Amino acid sequence: MKKAYRTFIGLILTAMVVLCLPGLKEFTASSAADTDKLEVHFIDVGQGDATFITCGGHSMLIDSGDDSKGTAVQNYLQKQKVQKLDYLILTHPDADHIGGAPVIITKFEIDRVFVSNYEKDNRTYQKLIQALDNKRLKAVTPDVGETYRLGSAKITVLAPDRIYDNPNDASLGLLIENGDNRFLFTGDAEEPAENDILNNQADISADVYHVGHHGSRTSTSEKFFNAVKPAYAVISCGEDNAYGHPHAQTLNLFRANAVEVYRTDEQGSIVAVSDGTQISWNCSPSTTWKPGEPSDPGFQKKSDNCPTQITYICNTNTKKFHYPSCSSVCQMSGKNKKTVTISRDEVIAQGYAPCKKCNP
Ligand SMILES: [Zn+2]
Ligand SMILES: [Zn+2]
């Protein structure tokens, strides 16, 4: 009798577990067996962002390059046999992120469009709104903490959590998980927005970090980097871009931490493939460590030993600091010239301001 009673209780428990399983599945990481292949294509759009992601037959696009790249992104997606995008995500309304979107919106069927809460009043933005209207698409800003599915991958919204004055800071931030593999996207979010993401206590550790703001030193603060601790960093930027992206400070941080860096200005479109456990790449990482800033002959050598230290020439009279290669250095009188090999923050802390010409 006692044994029969135990069996009965056992059956009830088993039934409860089975009934609860569909609900549980949503909240547990998918096992290797039901993990789809996730492909992340960092499309070369010159200076700008456009990242195509596909998993289990579902697709999304994060940003679209500037308006001269809309057709190139369209062609790239068509080569990938994309007919429909489950999501179009426009991180923030700067032209190098949304300029190509009207072409994409016009040419593809799109289920959902997510945008930043930052609105701009310019022609590029108006063209985007017009294209959305023409397709009767409504763009929404998802809330922080919301999750979405792309095949077996899970997308978690990390930002923006408030209204910002700087459109870059208002960038949509996303973490994409596929099995054990994690990819982080922060658009052009700069340090204030990174701090807000950190304050929200979400786990932002990631294998692959799509580097904020094209490798600018105004993003990827050390604190933020330490929370992400990526094995791989991908920088979307254009060759010889006007902003000097990626900045030496950001590259040095990656180099000092043995992060493998991929960059679209050197390698063209870059593809990462996740099977849920491992990530493989279509090319080898970049080994140039070449910043987009004016080149400093001392940089490569110095950074081997002490990656965050750079040689600068300070003018003790004007209180400006320069790269050694800056033309102002030739004109500087010997008695005002002081050579230092320290980090950029340290030289600023000593009361020097960056030269406007070489922008160190
Ligand atoms: Zn940008
Ligand atoms: Zn921007």
PDB file of C-alpha atoms in Angstrom, residues 45-171:
ATOM      1  CA  VAL A  45      29.674  50.088 -45.266  1.00  0.00           C
ATOM      2  CA  GLY A  46      32.671  52.412 -44.952  1.00  0.00           C
ATOM      3  CA  GLN A  47      32.213  54.790 -42.026  1.00  0.00           C
ATOM      4  CA  GLY A  48      28.982  53.521 -40.444  1.00  0.00           C
ATOM      5  CA  ASP A  49      27.285  50.396 -39.130  1.00  0.00           C
ATOM      6  CA  ALA A  50      25.219  47.660 -40.766  1.00  0.00           C
ATOM      7  CA  THR A  51      25.060  44.228 -39.157  1.00  0.00           C
ATOM      8  CA  PHE A  52      23.014  41.399 -40.626  1.00  0.00           C
ATOM      9  CA  ILE A  53      22.129  38.533 -38.285  1.00  0.00           C
ATOM     10  CA  THR A  54      20.447  35.270 -39.176  1.00  0.00           C
ATOM     11  CA  CYS A  55      19.470  32.287 -37.020  1.00  0.00           C
ATOM     12  CA  GLY A  56      17.225  29.315 -37.751  1.00  0.00           C
ATOM     13  CA  GLY A  57      15.778  30.905 -40.910  1.00  0.00           C
ATOM     14  CA  HIS A  58      15.001  34.205 -39.140  1.00  0.00           C
ATOM     15  CA  SER A  59      16.805  37.448 -39.944  1.00  0.00           C
ATOM     16  CA  MET A  60      17.471  40.885 -38.598  1.00  0.00           C
ATOM     17  CA  LEU A  61      19.441  43.972 -39.566  1.00  0.00           C
ATOM     18  CA  ILE A  62      21.001  46.340 -37.045  1.00  0.00           C
ATOM     19  CA  ASP A  63      21.581  49.704 -38.782  1.00  0.00           C
ATOM     20  CA  SER A  64      21.908  50.277 -42.500  1.00  0.00           C
ATOM     21  CA  GLY A  65      24.974  52.417 -43.260  1.00  0.00           C
ATOM     22  CA  ASP A  66      24.608  55.933 -44.672  1.00  0.00           C
ATOM     23  CA  ASP A  67      22.379  56.832 -47.610  1.00  0.00           C
ATOM     24  CA  SER A  68      25.095  56.032 -50.167  1.00  0.00           C
ATOM     25  CA  LYS A  69      25.214  52.432 -48.835  1.00  0.00           C
ATOM     26  CA  GLY A  70      21.515  51.493 -48.865  1.00  0.00           C
ATOM     27  CA  THR A  71      21.754  49.654 -52.181  1.00  0.00           C
ATOM     28  CA  ALA A  72      24.990  47.887 -51.184  1.00  0.00           C
ATOM     29  CA  VAL A  73      23.289  46.588 -48.022  1.00  0.00           C
ATOM     30  CA  GLN A  74      20.244  45.564 -50.097  1.00  0.00           C
ATOM     31  CA  ASN A  75      22.532  43.607 -52.457  1.00  0.00           C
ATOM     32  CA  TYR A  76      24.306  41.969 -49.531  1.00  0.00           C
ATOM     33  CA  LEU A  77      20.994  40.813 -48.032  1.00  0.00           C
ATOM     34  CA  GLN A  78      19.760  39.537 -51.407  1.00  0.00           C
ATOM     35  CA  LYS A  79      22.974  37.522 -51.792  1.00  0.00           C
ATOM     36  CA  GLN A  80      22.123  35.968 -48.426  1.00  0.00           C
ATOM     37  CA  LYS A  81      18.697  35.053 -49.914  1.00  0.00           C
ATOM     38  CA  VAL A  82      16.863  37.285 -47.459  1.00  0.00           C
ATOM     39  CA  GLN A  83      13.220  37.801 -48.363  1.00  0.00           C
ATOM     40  CA  LYS A  84      11.938  39.072 -45.078  1.00  0.00           C
ATOM     41  CA  LEU A  85      13.506  40.674 -42.022  1.00  0.00           C
ATOM     42  CA  ASP A  86      11.972  39.701 -38.689  1.00  0.00           C
ATOM     43  CA  TYR A  87      13.510  42.844 -37.194  1.00  0.00           C
ATOM     44  CA  LEU A  88      15.003  46.075 -38.476  1.00  0.00           C
ATOM     45  CA  ILE A  89      16.834  47.789 -35.640  1.00  0.00           C
ATOM     46  CA  LEU A  90      18.029  51.370 -36.056  1.00  0.00           C
ATOM     47  CA  THR A  91      20.205  52.093 -33.030  1.00  0.00           C
ATOM     48  CA  HIS A  92      20.024  55.905 -33.260  1.00  0.00           C
ATOM     49  CA  PRO A  93      19.135  58.481 -35.881  1.00  0.00           C
ATOM     50  CA  ASP A  94      22.629  59.464 -37.083  1.00  0.00           C
ATOM     51  CA  ALA A  95      23.050  59.314 -40.866  1.00  0.00           C
ATOM     52  CA  ASP A  96      25.773  56.627 -40.781  1.00  0.00           C
ATOM     53  CA  HIS A  97      23.243  54.278 -39.107  1.00  0.00           C
ATOM     54  CA  ILE A  98      19.851  55.123 -40.654  1.00  0.00           C
ATOM     55  CA  GLY A  99      20.781  56.672 -44.027  1.00  0.00           C
ATOM     56  CA  GLY A 100      20.447  53.381 -45.939  1.00  0.00           C
ATOM     57  CA  ALA A 101      17.244  52.335 -44.152  1.00  0.00           C
ATOM     58  CA  PRO A 102      14.703  53.794 -46.641  1.00  0.00           C
ATOM     59  CA  VAL A 103      16.077  51.443 -49.348  1.00  0.00           C
ATOM     60  CA  ILE A 104      15.855  48.425 -47.010  1.00  0.00           C
ATOM     61  CA  ILE A 105      12.340  49.356 -45.874  1.00  0.00           C
ATOM     62  CA  THR A 106      11.224  49.773 -49.484  1.00  0.00           C
ATOM     63  CA  LYS A 107      12.800  46.561 -50.819  1.00  0.00           C
ATOM     64  CA  PHE A 108      12.125  44.020 -48.059  1.00  0.00           C
ATOM     65  CA  GLU A 109       9.159  42.791 -46.074  1.00  0.00           C
ATOM     66  CA  ILE A 110       9.789  43.676 -42.433  1.00  0.00           C
ATOM     67  CA  ASP A 111       7.923  42.418 -39.366  1.00  0.00           C
ATOM     68  CA  ARG A 112       9.065  44.825 -36.686  1.00  0.00           C
ATOM     69  CA  VAL A 113      11.051  48.056 -36.591  1.00  0.00           C
ATOM     70  CA  PHE A 114      12.801  49.191 -33.420  1.00  0.00           C
ATOM     71  CA  VAL A 115      14.225  52.691 -33.092  1.00  0.00           C
ATOM     72  CA  SER A 116      15.841  54.855 -30.436  1.00  0.00           C
ATOM     73  CA  ASN A 117      13.732  57.294 -28.428  1.00  0.00           C
ATOM     74  CA  TYR A 118      15.787  60.144 -29.949  1.00  0.00           C
ATOM     75  CA  GLU A 119      14.119  62.008 -32.801  1.00  0.00           C
ATOM     76  CA  LYS A 120      15.962  64.256 -35.204  1.00  0.00           C
ATOM     77  CA  ASP A 121      14.645  67.039 -37.331  1.00  0.00           C
ATOM     78  CA  ASN A 122      16.594  66.659 -40.558  1.00  0.00           C
ATOM     79  CA  ARG A 123      16.160  65.316 -44.059  1.00  0.00           C
ATOM     80  CA  THR A 124      17.706  61.903 -43.369  1.00  0.00           C
ATOM     81  CA  TYR A 125      15.296  61.329 -40.509  1.00  0.00           C
ATOM     82  CA  GLN A 126      12.307  62.627 -42.515  1.00  0.00           C
ATOM     83  CA  LYS A 127      13.136  60.197 -45.345  1.00  0.00           C
ATOM     84  CA  LEU A 128      13.140  57.325 -42.858  1.00  0.00           C
ATOM     85  CA  ILE A 129       9.739  58.343 -41.449  1.00  0.00           C
ATOM     86  CA  GLN A 130       8.377  58.700 -45.003  1.00  0.00           C
ATOM     87  CA  ALA A 131       9.619  55.217 -45.986  1.00  0.00           C
ATOM     88  CA  LEU A 132       8.053  53.686 -42.865  1.00  0.00           C
ATOM     89  CA  ASP A 133       4.757  55.489 -43.591  1.00  0.00           C
ATOM     90  CA  ASN A 134       4.750  54.251 -47.187  1.00  0.00           C
ATOM     91  CA  LYS A 135       5.002  50.641 -45.948  1.00  0.00           C
ATOM     92  CA  ARG A 136       2.532  51.327 -43.105  1.00  0.00           C
ATOM     93  CA  LEU A 137       5.179  50.260 -40.613  1.00  0.00           C
ATOM     94  CA  LYS A 138       5.164  51.563 -37.081  1.00  0.00           C
ATOM     95  CA  ALA A 139       8.533  51.938 -35.374  1.00  0.00           C
ATOM     96  CA  VAL A 140       8.641  51.444 -31.624  1.00  0.00           C
ATOM     97  CA  THR A 141      11.259  51.858 -28.906  1.00  0.00           C
ATOM     98  CA  PRO A 142      11.516  48.628 -26.916  1.00  0.00           C
ATOM     99  CA  ASP A 143      11.892  48.802 -23.136  1.00  0.00           C
ATOM    100  CA  VAL A 144      15.069  47.823 -21.340  1.00  0.00           C
ATOM    101  CA  GLY A 145      14.805  44.215 -20.173  1.00  0.00           C
ATOM    102  CA  GLU A 146      12.446  43.105 -22.964  1.00  0.00           C
ATOM    103  CA  THR A 147      13.469  39.931 -24.771  1.00  0.00           C
ATOM    104  CA  TYR A 148      12.836  38.752 -28.314  1.00  0.00           C
ATOM    105  CA  ARG A 149      13.515  35.563 -30.265  1.00  0.00           C
ATOM    106  CA  LEU A 150      15.489  35.039 -33.455  1.00  0.00           C
ATOM    107  CA  GLY A 151      15.474  31.276 -34.065  1.00  0.00           C
ATOM    108  CA  SER A 152      17.184  29.760 -31.050  1.00  0.00           C
ATOM    109  CA  ALA A 153      18.830  33.089 -30.198  1.00  0.00           C
ATOM    110  CA  LYS A 154      17.548  35.383 -27.505  1.00  0.00           C
ATOM    111  CA  ILE A 155      17.767  39.165 -27.855  1.00  0.00           C
ATOM    112  CA  THR A 156      17.727  41.276 -24.685  1.00  0.00           C
ATOM    113  CA  VAL A 157      17.254  45.050 -24.805  1.00  0.00           C
ATOM    114  CA  LEU A 158      19.850  46.855 -22.644  1.00  0.00           C
ATOM    115  CA  ALA A 159      19.403  50.519 -23.604  1.00  0.00           C
ATOM    116  CA  PRO A 160      18.365  53.342 -23.826  1.00  0.00           C
ATOM    117  CA  ASP A 161      16.959  53.624 -20.355  1.00  0.00           C
ATOM    118  CA  ARG A 162      16.261  57.367 -20.443  1.00  0.00           C
ATOM    119  CA  ILE A 163      16.262  60.473 -22.647  1.00  0.00           C
ATOM    120  CA  TYR A 164      19.692  61.835 -23.648  1.00  0.00           C
ATOM    121  CA  ASP A 165      20.863  65.107 -25.209  1.00  0.00           C
ATOM    122  CA  ASN A 166      23.464  63.249 -27.270  1.00  0.00           C
ATOM    123  CA  PRO A 167      21.933  61.033 -29.991  1.00  0.00           C
ATOM    124  CA  ASN A 168      24.835  58.571 -29.655  1.00  0.00           C
ATOM    125  CA  ASP A 169      23.990  57.939 -26.007  1.00  0.00           C
ATOM    126  CA  ALA A 170      20.390  57.245 -26.983  1.00  0.00           C
ATOM    127  CA  SER A 171      21.544  54.175 -28.986  1.00  0.00           C
TER     128      SER A 171
END
